[in-house]
Amino acid sequence: MAQQHHELSAQTAAGDVLTAYLQDRATDFLRSLRLHRESGGATNGSEETVDAARQLCRCARRISGTLHTFRPLLDAEWSDALRPELAWLSGTLAREHAYGGRLERLLAALQRLSGTATVPSPAGAGPAIPPPSSGGPAQGTLTVGAAKAGALLERQLTLARTRAHSAALQALGSSRFHAVADNVAVLASEVPLSRTAATADLKPLAAEAESRLLDAVAALPLLQAGHPYNAEALVHGLAADPAPQSQDSPWHQVRLLLRLHRYAREVLAGTGDDDLTDPRIAGAGAALNRHLDAAEAAAAAASAARTPRIAPATAYALGVLHADQRHEVEAARYAFQEVWLREAVRR
Amino acid sequence: MAQQHHELSAQTAAGDVLTAYLQDRATDFLRSLRLHRESGGATNGSEETVDAARQLCRCARRISGTLHTFRPLLDAEWSDALRPELAWLSGTLAREHAYGGRLERLLAALQRLSGTATVPSPAGAGPAIPPPSSGGPAQGTLTVGAAKAGALLERQLTLARTRAHSAALQALGSSRFHAVADNVAVLASEVPLSRTAATADLKPLAAEAESRLLDAVAALPLLQAGHPYNAEALVHGLAADPAPQSQDSPWHQVRLLLRLHRYAREVLAGTGDDDLTDPRIAGAGAALNRHLDAAEAAAAAASAARTPRIAPATAYALGVLHADQRHEVEAARYAFQEVWLREAVRR
């Protein structure tokens, strides 16, 4: 009887804990939306507006992830309808920030590679051409190539960011977005639980999310990644077949599953369970973010190199930059396996 | 008295051991020279001719290194005159082989990077252009770039190798070479020892060679090299100032000192001393050879990219290739410190 009573209270707690988590995130979402509007959302990017948009994005991802992981506890029809809408919203909002970060990463890499100050100019006029080289015309050509590559990337990624900004603003003014906001407002006041929620528990569902993560990690080539300088990330870097994309995918997938795992643990934290510390999550997440950022930066450099009529020196600099970022991809894989396997041994 | 007698016999042995080693190397030198002539030295590279030239080169380096390390035991005027001549000879003979190896390394890297068969054609007609890409024109451009980069490198390095071959043949027919050969013939019959050789010992001189090596290794940034993916080798890869050259120099210097240390140990092996095993030497030497080869291959790719009027796709492929080889440089440094420090702990 005591056992049955304990289980019953756990089941009651499951719905309460899930409701509390989703209501908190929904409230955060609505507050971010208000902040975004008050900070003058429609005009181009004050710091508050940018912060509010990122916060909106975070809340949307957490709500969507929670609806996914704990689906059996929620009204299926309602949550299945809301999830893709939240994904659309967070995807749209994240893009502007991603282009900005990519440009910053590439210009920092060019600066490291060229030893010159290619500071991004706020007006998008391109980085300053460095002073003429004292090392002869040949090396000078390379430095001019780096400066030109920086200017080209700045032009292309600034344009992409501006378009993403417009798209985000348009999205936030659309009826599609208003429908999402209405649904999140519903969530803030009452979470639509399923009829089976009364007999369900959070832990097995969170465990399933973790198990999907562990399976995906187990399928990664961690042994290879643990050998420094395995040169795998740049294999087929000049191939006709876009293989780098396909070798990156399993890592990107683990990044998403790690995120879902993290959100599920945030929900479980509401149960007051103490055994939730996993020191790997932060480090592994950081490594996988770096993996994604470097992979997309490498792709942006390769894409810029396909711009018609660029100078050979510009193309050369973009080639060096592409390879540099692909090595960052390899370094991120190494960092991931270090975090993951070292902590696995410690546990 | 027993102590003094022991020292006297060690001193006598020193001259004998040094003489035996130098006579053996001189005999090898003369045999290689004969083989080179018999295999038809003047005509372009049969396998025997190439082997004989490399063997000549090896003997010249060993004789020169031994004259350097054990200088106080040898007639100073004679050995100081012979050493630069041996260095000229081994430098001239090594160049042809170095260009061949560099081309092989770069074409192998391009093949790895492009996933296509860029097999060097013996007639120097350039690698076959791979079949048209099925992955769209954009990726196709990159593959064509890799093929064109391969063809350009093959043209440039084959020309350099041919010139080095002619220079080697010319050197071997010169009166300057005949003077070297005459001196080596003297060495084969009688080694001109110094008047102080009777009171000298080999070990302190070999220990000095080792100590020069250890000092140079201690000055290397081994801590940094031990952090995988430190991205140091590509720093300033696009800079006006040719910094990569200067960051490589200490490693090249250690490579030369390691070689001198190895030759000194070969001489000492003639004393029958058993305590001469250092498992680090082979591994460290291989890592430093790889370091040099990759650094020179990276420089060759950068140099090819400065060819006037190349296509942007070619320049892009050369940029990727340059960065790839600079990462090989970094990988070689990592490998060196692994061998060096791991074995140091074991000792």
Short mmCIF file of N, CA, C and O in Angstrom, two decimals, chain B residues 241-325:
data_model
loop_
_atom_site.label_atom_id
_atom_site.label_comp_id
_atom_site.label_asym_id
_atom_site.label_seq_id
_atom_site.Cartn_x
_atom_site.Cartn_y
_atom_site.Cartn_z
N ASP B 241 54.28 39.15 -43.51
CA ASP B 241 55.55 38.73 -42.93
C ASP B 241 55.64 37.21 -43.00
O ASP B 241 54.75 36.52 -42.51
N PRO B 242 56.70 36.65 -43.61
CA PRO B 242 56.75 35.19 -43.75
C PRO B 242 57.09 34.49 -42.44
O PRO B 242 58.12 33.85 -42.31
N ALA B 243 56.19 34.63 -41.46
CA ALA B 243 56.45 34.10 -40.13
C ALA B 243 56.53 32.57 -40.06
O ALA B 243 57.30 32.04 -39.26
N PRO B 244 55.74 31.83 -40.88
CA PRO B 244 55.82 30.37 -40.77
C PRO B 244 57.25 29.86 -40.88
O PRO B 244 57.69 28.98 -40.16
N GLN B 245 57.99 30.45 -41.82
CA GLN B 245 59.39 30.11 -41.99
C GLN B 245 60.13 30.20 -40.66
O GLN B 245 60.81 29.27 -40.25
N SER B 246 59.95 31.33 -39.96
CA SER B 246 60.72 31.53 -38.73
C SER B 246 60.23 30.62 -37.61
O SER B 246 61.00 30.19 -36.77
N GLN B 247 58.93 30.30 -37.57
CA GLN B 247 58.47 29.39 -36.51
C GLN B 247 58.91 27.95 -36.78
O GLN B 247 58.99 27.14 -35.86
N ASP B 248 59.23 27.63 -38.03
CA ASP B 248 59.68 26.28 -38.36
C ASP B 248 61.17 26.08 -38.06
O ASP B 248 61.60 24.96 -37.77
N SER B 249 61.95 27.17 -38.14
CA SER B 249 63.41 27.05 -38.07
C SER B 249 63.93 26.27 -36.87
O SER B 249 64.80 25.41 -37.04
N PRO B 250 63.44 26.56 -35.64
CA PRO B 250 63.99 25.80 -34.50
C PRO B 250 63.78 24.29 -34.65
O PRO B 250 64.62 23.50 -34.21
N TRP B 251 62.67 23.91 -35.28
CA TRP B 251 62.40 22.48 -35.48
C TRP B 251 63.35 21.88 -36.51
O TRP B 251 63.84 20.76 -36.34
N HIS B 252 63.61 22.65 -37.58
CA HIS B 252 64.55 22.17 -38.60
C HIS B 252 65.95 22.03 -37.97
O HIS B 252 66.70 21.11 -38.28
N GLN B 253 66.28 22.97 -37.10
CA GLN B 253 67.57 22.95 -36.43
C GLN B 253 67.71 21.70 -35.54
O GLN B 253 68.75 21.02 -35.56
N VAL B 254 66.65 21.38 -34.82
CA VAL B 254 66.66 20.17 -33.99
C VAL B 254 66.83 18.93 -34.85
O VAL B 254 67.55 17.99 -34.48
N ARG B 255 66.20 18.95 -36.03
CA ARG B 255 66.33 17.81 -36.95
C ARG B 255 67.81 17.60 -37.31
O ARG B 255 68.31 16.46 -37.30
N LEU B 256 68.51 18.68 -37.61
CA LEU B 256 69.93 18.56 -37.97
C LEU B 256 70.77 18.10 -36.77
O LEU B 256 71.67 17.25 -36.90
N LEU B 257 70.47 18.63 -35.59
CA LEU B 257 71.22 18.24 -34.39
C LEU B 257 70.95 16.79 -34.00
O LEU B 257 71.84 16.09 -33.52
N LEU B 258 69.71 16.35 -34.25
CA LEU B 258 69.37 14.95 -33.97
C LEU B 258 70.17 14.03 -34.89
O LEU B 258 70.65 12.97 -34.47
N ARG B 259 70.32 14.46 -36.13
CA ARG B 259 71.09 13.69 -37.10
C ARG B 259 72.56 13.59 -36.66
O ARG B 259 73.14 12.49 -36.67
N LEU B 260 73.13 14.70 -36.23
CA LEU B 260 74.52 14.69 -35.76
C LEU B 260 74.66 13.77 -34.54
O LEU B 260 75.63 13.02 -34.42
N HIS B 261 73.67 13.85 -33.65
CA HIS B 261 73.66 12.98 -32.46
C HIS B 261 73.62 11.51 -32.88
O HIS B 261 74.35 10.67 -32.34
N ARG B 262 72.79 11.22 -33.87
CA ARG B 262 72.67 9.84 -34.35
C ARG B 262 74.00 9.34 -34.94
O ARG B 262 74.45 8.22 -34.63
N TYR B 263 74.64 10.17 -35.73
CA TYR B 263 75.91 9.77 -36.33
C TYR B 263 76.97 9.56 -35.24
O TYR B 263 77.78 8.62 -35.31
N ALA B 264 76.96 10.45 -34.23
CA ALA B 264 77.93 10.31 -33.15
C ALA B 264 77.73 8.98 -32.42
O ALA B 264 78.70 8.32 -32.01
N ARG B 265 76.48 8.59 -32.28
CA ARG B 265 76.19 7.31 -31.63
C ARG B 265 76.63 6.13 -32.49
O ARG B 265 77.06 5.10 -31.97
N GLU B 266 76.52 6.30 -33.79
CA GLU B 266 77.02 5.25 -34.69
C GLU B 266 78.52 5.07 -34.50
O GLU B 266 79.02 3.95 -34.48
N VAL B 267 79.23 6.19 -34.34
CA VAL B 267 80.68 6.11 -34.11
C VAL B 267 80.94 5.41 -32.78
O VAL B 267 81.76 4.48 -32.70
N LEU B 268 80.23 5.84 -31.74
CA LEU B 268 80.43 5.25 -30.40
C LEU B 268 80.10 3.76 -30.39
O LEU B 268 80.67 3.00 -29.60
N ALA B 269 79.15 3.34 -31.23
CA ALA B 269 78.77 1.92 -31.27
C ALA B 269 79.99 1.06 -31.55
O ALA B 269 80.07 -0.09 -31.11
N GLY B 270 81.00 1.64 -32.24
CA GLY B 270 82.25 0.93 -32.53
C GLY B 270 83.09 0.65 -31.30
O GLY B 270 83.99 -0.18 -31.33
N THR B 271 82.80 1.35 -30.19
CA THR B 271 83.55 1.11 -28.95
C THR B 271 83.02 -0.11 -28.22
O THR B 271 83.58 -0.53 -27.21
N GLY B 272 81.90 -0.67 -28.69
CA GLY B 272 81.32 -1.85 -28.04
C GLY B 272 80.54 -1.51 -26.79
O GLY B 272 80.12 -2.40 -26.06
N ASP B 273 80.32 -0.22 -26.54
CA ASP B 273 79.55 0.20 -25.37
C ASP B 273 78.09 -0.19 -25.60
O ASP B 273 77.52 0.10 -26.65
N ASP B 274 77.49 -0.83 -24.61
CA ASP B 274 76.13 -1.33 -24.80
C ASP B 274 75.05 -0.28 -24.51
O ASP B 274 73.93 -0.37 -24.99
N ASP B 275 75.40 0.73 -23.70
CA ASP B 275 74.40 1.67 -23.21
C ASP B 275 74.12 2.75 -24.25
O ASP B 275 74.22 3.93 -23.99
N LEU B 276 73.75 2.33 -25.44
CA LEU B 276 73.58 3.31 -26.51
C LEU B 276 72.17 3.34 -27.08
O LEU B 276 71.90 4.05 -28.04
N THR B 277 71.27 2.53 -26.51
CA THR B 277 69.92 2.47 -27.07
C THR B 277 69.10 3.67 -26.64
O THR B 277 68.98 3.95 -25.46
N ASP B 278 68.60 4.40 -27.60
CA ASP B 278 67.65 5.46 -27.30
C ASP B 278 66.50 5.31 -28.28
O ASP B 278 66.61 5.70 -29.45
N PRO B 279 65.41 4.70 -27.81
CA PRO B 279 64.30 4.40 -28.73
C PRO B 279 63.64 5.65 -29.30
O PRO B 279 62.86 5.57 -30.24
N ARG B 280 64.02 6.82 -28.75
CA ARG B 280 63.39 8.03 -29.25
C ARG B 280 63.91 8.46 -30.61
O ARG B 280 63.23 9.15 -31.36
N ILE B 281 65.17 8.06 -30.89
CA ILE B 281 65.82 8.66 -32.05
C ILE B 281 65.07 8.41 -33.36
O ILE B 281 64.80 9.34 -34.12
N ALA B 282 64.68 7.15 -33.58
CA ALA B 282 64.02 6.84 -34.85
C ALA B 282 62.69 7.58 -34.97
O ALA B 282 62.40 8.22 -35.98
N GLY B 283 61.88 7.50 -33.91
CA GLY B 283 60.56 8.14 -33.93
C GLY B 283 60.66 9.65 -34.05
O GLY B 283 59.92 10.28 -34.83
N ALA B 284 61.58 10.22 -33.29
CA ALA B 284 61.74 11.68 -33.32
C ALA B 284 62.25 12.13 -34.69
O ALA B 284 61.79 13.14 -35.23
N GLY B 285 63.18 11.35 -35.25
CA GLY B 285 63.71 11.69 -36.57
C GLY B 285 62.62 11.63 -37.63
O GLY B 285 62.52 12.53 -38.49
N ALA B 286 61.76 10.60 -37.55
CA ALA B 286 60.67 10.47 -38.53
C ALA B 286 59.72 11.66 -38.42
O ALA B 286 59.28 12.22 -39.43
N ALA B 287 59.40 12.06 -37.18
CA ALA B 287 58.48 13.20 -36.98
C ALA B 287 59.09 14.49 -37.55
O ALA B 287 58.39 15.29 -38.17
N LEU B 288 60.40 14.65 -37.36
CA LEU B 288 61.03 15.89 -37.84
C LEU B 288 61.21 15.89 -39.36
O LEU B 288 61.15 16.95 -39.99
N ASN B 289 61.39 14.71 -39.94
CA ASN B 289 61.41 14.63 -41.40
C ASN B 289 60.05 15.01 -41.97
O ASN B 289 59.94 15.74 -42.96
N ARG B 290 59.00 14.48 -41.32
CA ARG B 290 57.64 14.79 -41.74
C ARG B 290 57.38 16.30 -41.60
O ARG B 290 56.73 16.92 -42.45
N HIS B 291 57.90 16.88 -40.53
CA HIS B 291 57.76 18.32 -40.29
C HIS B 291 58.38 19.11 -41.44
O HIS B 291 57.75 20.03 -41.98
N LEU B 292 59.58 18.73 -41.82
CA LEU B 292 60.28 19.44 -42.90
C LEU B 292 59.55 19.24 -44.23
O LEU B 292 59.31 20.21 -44.97
N ASP B 293 59.18 17.99 -44.52
CA ASP B 293 58.53 17.70 -45.79
C ASP B 293 57.22 18.48 -45.92
O ASP B 293 56.92 19.04 -46.98
N ALA B 294 56.43 18.48 -44.84
CA ALA B 294 55.14 19.16 -44.89
C ALA B 294 55.33 20.67 -45.01
O ALA B 294 54.61 21.34 -45.75
N ALA B 295 56.32 21.21 -44.29
CA ALA B 295 56.57 22.65 -44.36
C ALA B 295 56.97 23.05 -45.77
O ALA B 295 56.49 24.07 -46.30
N GLU B 296 57.80 22.24 -46.42
CA GLU B 296 58.25 22.58 -47.77
C GLU B 296 57.13 22.36 -48.78
O GLU B 296 57.02 23.12 -49.75
N ALA B 297 56.29 21.36 -48.54
CA ALA B 297 55.15 21.14 -49.43
C ALA B 297 54.16 22.31 -49.31
O ALA B 297 53.63 22.79 -50.33
N ALA B 298 53.94 22.78 -48.08
CA ALA B 298 53.04 23.92 -47.88
C ALA B 298 53.58 25.15 -48.60
O ALA B 298 52.83 25.89 -49.25
N ALA B 299 54.89 25.34 -48.52
CA ALA B 299 55.50 26.49 -49.20
C ALA B 299 55.38 26.36 -50.71
O ALA B 299 55.14 27.35 -51.42
N ALA B 300 55.51 25.12 -51.22
CA ALA B 300 55.38 24.91 -52.66
C ALA B 300 53.96 25.22 -53.13
O ALA B 300 53.76 25.79 -54.21
N ALA B 301 52.95 24.84 -52.32
CA ALA B 301 51.56 25.15 -52.67
C ALA B 301 51.34 26.66 -52.68
O ALA B 301 50.70 27.20 -53.60
N ALA B 302 51.87 27.34 -51.67
CA ALA B 302 51.72 28.80 -51.60
C ALA B 302 52.42 29.46 -52.79
O ALA B 302 51.90 30.40 -53.39
N SER B 303 53.59 28.92 -53.13
CA SER B 303 54.34 29.48 -54.24
C SER B 303 53.61 29.27 -55.56
O SER B 303 53.55 30.17 -56.40
N ALA B 304 53.01 28.09 -55.74
CA ALA B 304 52.25 27.82 -56.97
C ALA B 304 51.06 28.76 -57.09
O ALA B 304 50.67 29.16 -58.19
N ALA B 305 50.49 29.14 -55.93
CA ALA B 305 49.32 30.03 -55.94
C ALA B 305 49.69 31.43 -56.42
O ALA B 305 48.82 32.22 -56.76
N ARG B 306 50.99 31.74 -56.43
CA ARG B 306 51.43 33.06 -56.89
C ARG B 306 51.75 33.07 -58.38
O ARG B 306 52.20 34.07 -58.91
N THR B 307 51.50 31.91 -59.05
CA THR B 307 51.67 31.87 -60.50
C THR B 307 50.67 32.84 -61.15
O THR B 307 49.50 32.81 -60.81
N PRO B 308 51.13 33.69 -62.07
CA PRO B 308 50.19 34.64 -62.69
C PRO B 308 49.11 33.93 -63.50
O PRO B 308 49.35 32.85 -64.04
N ARG B 309 47.93 34.53 -63.53
CA ARG B 309 46.82 34.15 -64.41
C ARG B 309 46.26 32.75 -64.13
O ARG B 309 45.73 32.12 -65.04
N ILE B 310 46.37 32.26 -62.90
CA ILE B 310 45.69 30.98 -62.61
C ILE B 310 44.22 31.27 -62.33
O ILE B 310 43.83 32.38 -61.98
N ALA B 311 43.40 30.21 -62.51
CA ALA B 311 41.96 30.35 -62.26
C ALA B 311 41.70 30.42 -60.75
O ALA B 311 42.44 29.83 -59.96
N PRO B 312 40.65 31.14 -60.33
CA PRO B 312 40.32 31.20 -58.90
C PRO B 312 40.13 29.81 -58.27
O PRO B 312 40.56 29.58 -57.15
N ALA B 313 39.53 28.88 -59.03
CA ALA B 313 39.30 27.54 -58.47
C ALA B 313 40.63 26.84 -58.18
O ALA B 313 40.76 26.11 -57.20
N THR B 314 41.63 27.09 -59.04
CA THR B 314 42.96 26.53 -58.82
C THR B 314 43.58 27.13 -57.57
O THR B 314 44.14 26.41 -56.72
N ALA B 315 43.46 28.45 -57.45
CA ALA B 315 44.02 29.15 -56.29
C ALA B 315 43.35 28.67 -55.00
O ALA B 315 44.01 28.45 -53.98
N TYR B 316 42.03 28.48 -55.06
CA TYR B 316 41.28 27.99 -53.89
C TYR B 316 41.81 26.62 -53.46
O TYR B 316 42.11 26.39 -52.28
N ALA B 317 41.96 25.71 -54.43
CA ALA B 317 42.47 24.37 -54.13
C ALA B 317 43.87 24.45 -53.52
O ALA B 317 44.19 23.71 -52.57
N LEU B 318 44.70 25.35 -54.03
CA LEU B 318 46.06 25.50 -53.50
C LEU B 318 46.02 26.06 -52.07
O LEU B 318 46.86 25.70 -51.24
N GLY B 319 45.05 26.92 -51.79
CA GLY B 319 44.89 27.44 -50.43
C GLY B 319 44.51 26.34 -49.45
O GLY B 319 45.07 26.22 -48.35
N VAL B 320 43.56 25.50 -49.86
CA VAL B 320 43.17 24.36 -49.02
C VAL B 320 44.37 23.44 -48.80
O VAL B 320 44.64 22.99 -47.69
N LEU B 321 45.10 23.20 -49.89
CA LEU B 321 46.27 22.32 -49.83
C LEU B 321 47.36 22.90 -48.91
O LEU B 321 47.96 22.18 -48.10
N HIS B 322 47.60 24.20 -49.03
CA HIS B 322 48.59 24.85 -48.16
C HIS B 322 48.21 24.67 -46.70
O HIS B 322 49.04 24.23 -45.88
N ALA B 323 46.96 24.96 -46.37
CA ALA B 323 46.50 24.84 -44.98
C ALA B 323 46.59 23.40 -44.50
O ALA B 323 46.98 23.12 -43.36
N ASP B 324 46.24 22.47 -45.39
CA ASP B 324 46.33 21.04 -45.05
C ASP B 324 47.76 20.67 -44.68
O ASP B 324 48.00 19.97 -43.68
N GLN B 325 48.72 21.14 -45.45
CA GLN B 325 50.11 20.79 -45.17
C GLN B 325 50.63 21.52 -43.93
O GLN B 325 51.45 20.98 -43.19
#
